[in-house]
Tab-separated table of N, CA and C in Angstrom:
chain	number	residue	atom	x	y	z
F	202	UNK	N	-138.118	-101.310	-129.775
F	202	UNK	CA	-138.284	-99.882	-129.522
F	202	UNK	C	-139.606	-99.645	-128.790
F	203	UNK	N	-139.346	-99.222	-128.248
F	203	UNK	CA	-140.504	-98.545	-126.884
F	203	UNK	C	-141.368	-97.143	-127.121
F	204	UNK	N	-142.612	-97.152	-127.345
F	204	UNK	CA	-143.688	-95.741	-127.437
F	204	UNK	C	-143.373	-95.162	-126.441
F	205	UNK	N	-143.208	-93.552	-126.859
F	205	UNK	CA	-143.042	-93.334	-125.336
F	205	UNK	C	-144.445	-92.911	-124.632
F	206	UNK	N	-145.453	-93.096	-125.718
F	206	UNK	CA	-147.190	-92.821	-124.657
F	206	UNK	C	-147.767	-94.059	-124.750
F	207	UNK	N	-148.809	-94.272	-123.479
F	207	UNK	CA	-149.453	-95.929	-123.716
F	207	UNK	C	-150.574	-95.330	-124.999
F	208	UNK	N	-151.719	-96.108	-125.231
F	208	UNK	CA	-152.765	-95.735	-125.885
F	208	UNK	C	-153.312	-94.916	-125.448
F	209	UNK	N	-153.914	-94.876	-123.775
F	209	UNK	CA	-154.919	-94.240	-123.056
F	209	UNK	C	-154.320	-92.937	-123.076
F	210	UNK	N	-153.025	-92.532	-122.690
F	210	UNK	CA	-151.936	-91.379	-122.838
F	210	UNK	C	-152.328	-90.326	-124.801
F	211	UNK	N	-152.650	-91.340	-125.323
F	211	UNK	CA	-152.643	-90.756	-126.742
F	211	UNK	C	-153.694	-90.383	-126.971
F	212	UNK	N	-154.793	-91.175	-126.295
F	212	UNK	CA	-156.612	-90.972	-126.534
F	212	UNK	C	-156.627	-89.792	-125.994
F	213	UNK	N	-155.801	-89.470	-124.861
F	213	UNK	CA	-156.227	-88.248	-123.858
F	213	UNK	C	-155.499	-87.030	-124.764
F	214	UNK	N	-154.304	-87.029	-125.297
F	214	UNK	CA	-153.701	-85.923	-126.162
F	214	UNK	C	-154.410	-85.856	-127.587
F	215	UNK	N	-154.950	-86.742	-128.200
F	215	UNK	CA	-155.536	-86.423	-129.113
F	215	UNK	C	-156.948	-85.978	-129.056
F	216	UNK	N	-157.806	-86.177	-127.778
F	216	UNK	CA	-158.838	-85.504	-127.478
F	216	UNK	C	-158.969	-84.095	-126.719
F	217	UNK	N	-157.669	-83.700	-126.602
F	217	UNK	CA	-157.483	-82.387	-125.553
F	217	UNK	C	-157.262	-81.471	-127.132
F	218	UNK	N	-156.472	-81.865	-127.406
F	218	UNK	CA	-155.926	-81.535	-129.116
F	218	UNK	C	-156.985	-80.645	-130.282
F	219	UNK	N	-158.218	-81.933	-130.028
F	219	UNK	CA	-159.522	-82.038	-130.939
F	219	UNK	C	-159.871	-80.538	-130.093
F	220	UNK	N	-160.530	-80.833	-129.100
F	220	UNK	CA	-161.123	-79.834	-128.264
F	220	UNK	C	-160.718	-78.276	-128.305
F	221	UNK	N	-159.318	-78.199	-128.399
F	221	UNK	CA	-158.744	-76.882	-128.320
F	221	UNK	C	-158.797	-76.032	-129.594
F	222	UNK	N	-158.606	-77.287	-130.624
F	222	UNK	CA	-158.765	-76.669	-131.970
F	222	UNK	C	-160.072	-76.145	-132.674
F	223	UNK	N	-160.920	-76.792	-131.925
F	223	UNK	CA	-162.451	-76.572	-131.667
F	223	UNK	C	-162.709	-75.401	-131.524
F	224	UNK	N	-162.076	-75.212	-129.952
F	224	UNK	CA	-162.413	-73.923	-129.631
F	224	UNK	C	-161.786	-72.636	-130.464
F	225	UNK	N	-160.910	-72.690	-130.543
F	225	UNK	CA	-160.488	-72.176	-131.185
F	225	UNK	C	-161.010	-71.551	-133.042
F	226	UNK	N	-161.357	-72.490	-133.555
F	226	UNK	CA	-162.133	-72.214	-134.650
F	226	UNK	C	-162.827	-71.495	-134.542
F	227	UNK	N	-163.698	-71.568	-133.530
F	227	UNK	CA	-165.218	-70.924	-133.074
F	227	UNK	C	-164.979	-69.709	-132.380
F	228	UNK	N	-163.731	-69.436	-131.908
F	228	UNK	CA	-163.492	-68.222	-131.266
F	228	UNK	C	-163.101	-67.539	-132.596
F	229	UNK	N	-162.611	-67.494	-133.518
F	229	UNK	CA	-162.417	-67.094	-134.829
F	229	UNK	C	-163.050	-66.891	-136.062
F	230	UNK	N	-164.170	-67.940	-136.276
F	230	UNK	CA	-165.309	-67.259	-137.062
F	230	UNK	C	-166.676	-67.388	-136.615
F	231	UNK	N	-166.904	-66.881	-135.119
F	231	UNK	CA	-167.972	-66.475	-134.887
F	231	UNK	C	-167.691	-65.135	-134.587
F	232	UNK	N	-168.857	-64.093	-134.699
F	232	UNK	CA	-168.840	-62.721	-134.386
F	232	UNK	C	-169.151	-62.215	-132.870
F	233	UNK	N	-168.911	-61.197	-132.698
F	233	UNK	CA	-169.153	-60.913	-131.173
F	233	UNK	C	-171.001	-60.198	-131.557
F	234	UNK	N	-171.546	-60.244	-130.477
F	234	UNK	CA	-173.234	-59.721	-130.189
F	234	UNK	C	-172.626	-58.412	-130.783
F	235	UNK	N	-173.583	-57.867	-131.450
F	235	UNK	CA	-173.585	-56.423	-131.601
F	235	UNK	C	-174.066	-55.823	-130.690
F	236	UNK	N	-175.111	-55.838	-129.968
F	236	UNK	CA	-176.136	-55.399	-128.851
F	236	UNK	C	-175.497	-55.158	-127.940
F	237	UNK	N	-174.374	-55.966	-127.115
F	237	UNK	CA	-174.003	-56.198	-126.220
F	237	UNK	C	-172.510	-54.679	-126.308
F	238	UNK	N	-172.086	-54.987	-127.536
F	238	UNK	CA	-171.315	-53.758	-127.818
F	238	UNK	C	-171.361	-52.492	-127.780
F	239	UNK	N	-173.241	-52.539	-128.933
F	239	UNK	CA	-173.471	-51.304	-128.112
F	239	UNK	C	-173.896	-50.535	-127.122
F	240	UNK	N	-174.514	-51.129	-126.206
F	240	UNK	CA	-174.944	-51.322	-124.758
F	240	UNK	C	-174.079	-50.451	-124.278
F	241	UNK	N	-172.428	-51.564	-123.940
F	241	UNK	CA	-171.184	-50.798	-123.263
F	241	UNK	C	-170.738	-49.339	-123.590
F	242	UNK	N	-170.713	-49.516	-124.763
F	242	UNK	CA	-170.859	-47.701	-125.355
F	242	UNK	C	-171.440	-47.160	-125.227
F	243	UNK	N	-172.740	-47.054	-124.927
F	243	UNK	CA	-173.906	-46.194	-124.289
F	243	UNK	C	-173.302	-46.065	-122.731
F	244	UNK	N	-173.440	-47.289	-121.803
F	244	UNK	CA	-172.818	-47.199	-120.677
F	244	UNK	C	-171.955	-46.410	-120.270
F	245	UNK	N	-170.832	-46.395	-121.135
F	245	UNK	CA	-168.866	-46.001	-121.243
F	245	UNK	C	-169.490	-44.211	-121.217
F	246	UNK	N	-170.525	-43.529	-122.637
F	246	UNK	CA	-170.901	-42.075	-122.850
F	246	UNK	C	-171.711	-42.009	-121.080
F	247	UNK	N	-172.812	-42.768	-120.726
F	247	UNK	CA	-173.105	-41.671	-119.493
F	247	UNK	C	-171.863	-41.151	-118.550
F	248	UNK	N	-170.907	-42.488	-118.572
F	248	UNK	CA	-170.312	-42.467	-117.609
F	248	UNK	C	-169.424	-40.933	-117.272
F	249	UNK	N	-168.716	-41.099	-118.377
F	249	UNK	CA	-168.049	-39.228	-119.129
F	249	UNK	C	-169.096	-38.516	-118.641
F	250	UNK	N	-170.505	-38.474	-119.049
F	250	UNK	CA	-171.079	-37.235	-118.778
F	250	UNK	C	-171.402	-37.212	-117.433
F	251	UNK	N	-171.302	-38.130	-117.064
F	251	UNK	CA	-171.512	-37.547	-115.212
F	251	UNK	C	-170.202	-37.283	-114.499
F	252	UNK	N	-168.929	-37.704	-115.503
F	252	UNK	CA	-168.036	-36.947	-114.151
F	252	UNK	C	-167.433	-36.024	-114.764
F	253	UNK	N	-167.338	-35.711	-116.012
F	253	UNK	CA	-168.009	-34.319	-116.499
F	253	UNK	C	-168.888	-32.975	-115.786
F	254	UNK	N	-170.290	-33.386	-115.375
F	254	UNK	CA	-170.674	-32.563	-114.515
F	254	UNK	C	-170.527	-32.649	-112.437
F	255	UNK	N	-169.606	-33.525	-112.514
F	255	UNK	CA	-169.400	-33.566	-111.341
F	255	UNK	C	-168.338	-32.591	-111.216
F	256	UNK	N	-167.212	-32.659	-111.837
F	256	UNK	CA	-165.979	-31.437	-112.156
F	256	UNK	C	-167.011	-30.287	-112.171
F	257	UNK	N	-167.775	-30.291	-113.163
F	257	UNK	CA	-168.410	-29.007	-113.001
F	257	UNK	C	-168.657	-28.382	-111.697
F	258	UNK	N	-169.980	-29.263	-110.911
F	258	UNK	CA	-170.190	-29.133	-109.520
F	258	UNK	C	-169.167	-28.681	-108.500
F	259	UNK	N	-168.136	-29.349	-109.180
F	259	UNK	CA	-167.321	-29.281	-107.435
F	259	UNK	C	-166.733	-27.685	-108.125
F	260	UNK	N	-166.328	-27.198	-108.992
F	260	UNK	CA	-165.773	-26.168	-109.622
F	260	UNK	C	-166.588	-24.855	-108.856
F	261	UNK	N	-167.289	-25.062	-109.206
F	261	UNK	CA	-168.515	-23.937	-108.817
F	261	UNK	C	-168.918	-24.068	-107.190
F	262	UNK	N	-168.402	-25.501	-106.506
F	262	UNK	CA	-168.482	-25.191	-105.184
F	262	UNK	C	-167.621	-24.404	-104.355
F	263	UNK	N	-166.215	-24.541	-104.912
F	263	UNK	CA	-165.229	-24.399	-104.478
F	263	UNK	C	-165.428	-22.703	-105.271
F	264	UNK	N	-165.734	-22.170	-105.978
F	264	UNK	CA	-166.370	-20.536	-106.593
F	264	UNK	C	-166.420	-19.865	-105.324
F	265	UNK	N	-167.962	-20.323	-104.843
F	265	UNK	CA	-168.852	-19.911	-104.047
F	265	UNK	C	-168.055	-19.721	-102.965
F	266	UNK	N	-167.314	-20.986	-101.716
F	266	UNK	CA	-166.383	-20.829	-101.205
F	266	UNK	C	-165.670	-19.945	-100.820
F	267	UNK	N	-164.717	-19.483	-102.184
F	267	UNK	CA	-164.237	-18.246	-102.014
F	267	UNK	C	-164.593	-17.021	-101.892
F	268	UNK	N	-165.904	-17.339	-102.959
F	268	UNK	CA	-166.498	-15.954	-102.350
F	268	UNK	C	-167.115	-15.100	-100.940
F	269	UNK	N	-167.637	-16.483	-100.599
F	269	UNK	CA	-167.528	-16.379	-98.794
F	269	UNK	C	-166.670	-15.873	-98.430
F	270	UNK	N	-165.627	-16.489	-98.480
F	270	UNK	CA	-164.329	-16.191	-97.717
F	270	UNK	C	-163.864	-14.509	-97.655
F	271	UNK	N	-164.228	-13.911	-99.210
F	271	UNK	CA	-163.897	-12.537	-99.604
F	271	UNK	C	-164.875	-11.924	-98.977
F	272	UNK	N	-166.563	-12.371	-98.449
F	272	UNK	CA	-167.001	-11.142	-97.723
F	272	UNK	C	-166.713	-11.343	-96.896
């Protein structure tokens, strides 16, 4: 009866194997940065508030506009 992998074939699947499960562990009980989390959330709030007052801006341009137009 015949293997169907040589050795070198098995060294390489059982070290790809090791590796993945590795990673894997470590992607699972390590935590993410807190800092970095809240950073983006600070980032994510200006972002709202400036196109927030950009709607505003253009609202009140397009006001004025018309009011031109009416004198």
């Amino acid at each position: 009866m015949e293997l169907p992998y040589t050795n070198l074939e098995m060294a390489f699947i059982l070290l790809a194997f090791v590796i993945f499960s590795l990673f894997t562990l470590a992607s699972i009980y390590t935590t993410p940065d807190d800092s970095n989390e809240e950073e983006e959330h600070e980032i994510k709030g200006k972002e709202k508030k400036r196109k927030k007052s950009e709607k505003k801006k253009n609202c009140s341009e397009e006001e004025h506009r018309s009011e031109a137009v009416e004198l």
